[in-house]
Coordinates of C-alpha atoms in Angstrom, one line a residue:
X14 CA 0.0 0.0 0.0
X15 CA 1.3 3.4 -1.0
X16 CA 1.6 6.1 1.7
X17 CA 1.2 9.7 0.7
X18 CA 1.6 12.6 3.1
X19 CA 1.1 10.3 6.1
X20 CA -2.1 8.8 4.7
X21 CA -2.7 5.4 3.1
X22 CA -3.3 5.8 -0.6
X23 CA -6.0 3.4 -1.8
X24 CA -6.2 3.1 -5.6
X25 CA -9.5 4.4 -7.0
X26 CA -11.1 3.7 -10.3
X27 CA -13.3 5.8 -12.5
X28 CA -15.6 3.4 -14.5
X29 CA -17.7 4.7 -17.4
X30 CA -20.6 2.9 -19.0
X31 CA -21.2 5.0 -22.1
X32 CA -23.6 5.0 -25.1
X33 CA -22.1 6.9 -28.0
X34 CA -24.6 9.1 -30.0
X35 CA -22.0 10.8 -32.3
X36 CA -19.0 8.6 -33.0
X37 CA -16.8 11.2 -34.7
X38 CA -17.3 13.8 -31.9
X39 CA -16.7 11.1 -29.3
X40 CA -13.4 10.0 -31.0
X41 CA -12.3 13.6 -31.2
X42 CA -12.7 14.0 -27.4
X43 CA -10.5 11.0 -26.5
X44 CA -7.0 12.5 -27.1
X45 CA -8.1 15.6 -25.0
X46 CA -9.3 13.4 -22.2
X47 CA -6.3 11.2 -22.2
X48 CA -3.9 14.2 -22.0
X49 CA -5.5 15.2 -18.7
X50 CA -5.5 11.9 -17.0
X51 CA -1.7 11.5 -16.5
X52 CA -1.5 15.0 -15.0
X53 CA -3.5 13.7 -12.0
X54 CA -1.5 10.5 -11.7
X55 CA -4.1 8.4 -13.5
X56 CA -3.8 5.7 -16.1
X57 CA -6.2 4.0 -18.4
X58 CA -6.6 0.3 -17.3
X59 CA -9.2 -0.7 -19.9
X60 CA -11.4 0.9 -22.5
X61 CA -13.1 0.5 -25.8
X62 CA -12.5 -3.3 -26.1
X63 CA -14.9 -6.1 -26.3
X64 CA -17.2 -6.6 -23.3
X65 CA -18.7 -9.9 -22.3
X66 CA -21.6 -9.6 -19.9
X67 CA -21.4 -12.5 -17.4
X68 CA -24.5 -11.4 -15.4
X69 CA -27.4 -9.0 -15.9
X70 CA -28.6 -6.6 -18.5
X71 CA -28.3 -4.4 -20.4
X72 CA -25.3 -5.1 -22.6
X73 CA -23.0 -2.0 -22.3
X74 CA -21.8 -0.4 -25.5
X75 CA -18.5 1.1 -24.2
X76 CA -16.8 0.6 -20.9
X77 CA -13.7 2.5 -19.7
X78 CA -11.7 2.1 -16.5
X79 CA -9.2 4.7 -15.3
X80 CA -7.1 4.1 -12.2
X81 CA -5.9 6.9 -9.9
X82 CA -3.7 6.6 -6.8
X83 CA -6.4 8.0 -4.5
X84 CA -10.0 9.0 -4.5
X85 CA -9.0 12.6 -4.0
X86 CA -6.8 12.5 -7.2
X87 CA -9.7 11.0 -9.2
X88 CA -12.1 13.7 -8.0
X89 CA -9.6 16.5 -8.6
X90 CA -9.2 15.2 -12.2
X91 CA -12.9 14.9 -12.9
X92 CA -13.6 18.4 -11.5
X93 CA -10.4 20.0 -13.1
X94 CA -10.6 22.8 -15.6
X95 CA -8.2 20.6 -17.8
X96 CA -10.8 17.9 -18.0
X97 CA -14.0 20.0 -18.3
X98 CA -13.5 20.9 -22.0
X99 CA -13.1 17.2 -22.8
X100 CA -16.0 16.3 -20.6
X101 CA -18.3 18.8 -22.4
X102 CA -17.3 17.3 -25.7
X103 CA -18.0 13.7 -24.4
X104 CA -21.4 14.8 -23.0
X105 CA -22.4 16.2 -26.4
X106 CA -21.5 12.9 -28.1
X107 CA -22.6 10.3 -25.6
X108 CA -24.6 9.6 -22.5
X109 CA -24.3 7.0 -19.7
X110 CA -22.9 6.6 -16.2
X111 CA -19.5 7.4 -14.7
X112 CA -18.7 5.9 -11.3
X113 CA -15.9 6.4 -8.8
X114 CA -15.0 3.2 -7.0
X115 CA -12.7 3.5 -4.1
X116 CA -10.2 0.6 -3.8
X117 CA -10.3 -1.8 -1.0
X118 CA -7.9 -3.8 1.1
X119 CA -8.6 -7.5 1.3
X120 CA -7.5 -9.6 4.2
X121 CA -4.6 -11.9 3.5
X122 CA -5.8 -14.5 6.0
X123 CA -7.4 -17.6 4.6
X124 CA -11.2 -17.6 4.9
X125 CA -12.8 -19.7 7.6
X126 CA -14.7 -22.7 6.3
X127 CA -18.4 -22.5 6.8
X128 CA -19.0 -24.9 9.7
X129 CA -22.0 -23.3 11.3
X130 CA -19.6 -21.5 13.6
X131 CA -21.0 -18.0 14.2
X132 CA -17.7 -16.8 15.7
X133 CA -16.4 -15.4 12.4
X134 CA -14.6 -12.1 13.0
X135 CA -14.7 -9.1 10.8
X136 CA -10.9 -9.2 10.2
X137 CA -11.4 -12.3 8.1
X138 CA -13.7 -10.5 5.7
X139 CA -12.8 -8.1 2.9
X140 CA -12.5 -4.6 4.2
X141 CA -13.7 -1.5 2.4
X142 CA -11.6 1.6 3.2
X143 CA -13.3 5.0 3.0
X144 CA -11.5 8.2 2.5
X145 CA -12.0 10.9 5.2
X146 CA -15.5 11.9 4.4

């Protein structure tokens, strides 16, 4: 786990589920958006490739995943003046949902077998870390 300024840095993902309404305009926004991501410590993990839905509906058209070192960095990027121009271009060419998902820390201990024992402790379960909200 990375420690920044005395705080634990939990990786955070921005996940988009986008329906494109104007392909040319959407493609034109991509280089502008990509140029802003690195300035906030982000990197594209996945995007634009084939999606196989393993559960549920509907089938997404385009998914992208961008990782940032912290939730704060992801929020600063999304709200930045740098990104706003690219965002407006994307919004004029698509619609959908964009989510911020804070990373988590999973226990490294082996899970306890289900034996009917109700004494399972929380430290054996995945933990979800929240930023100082």
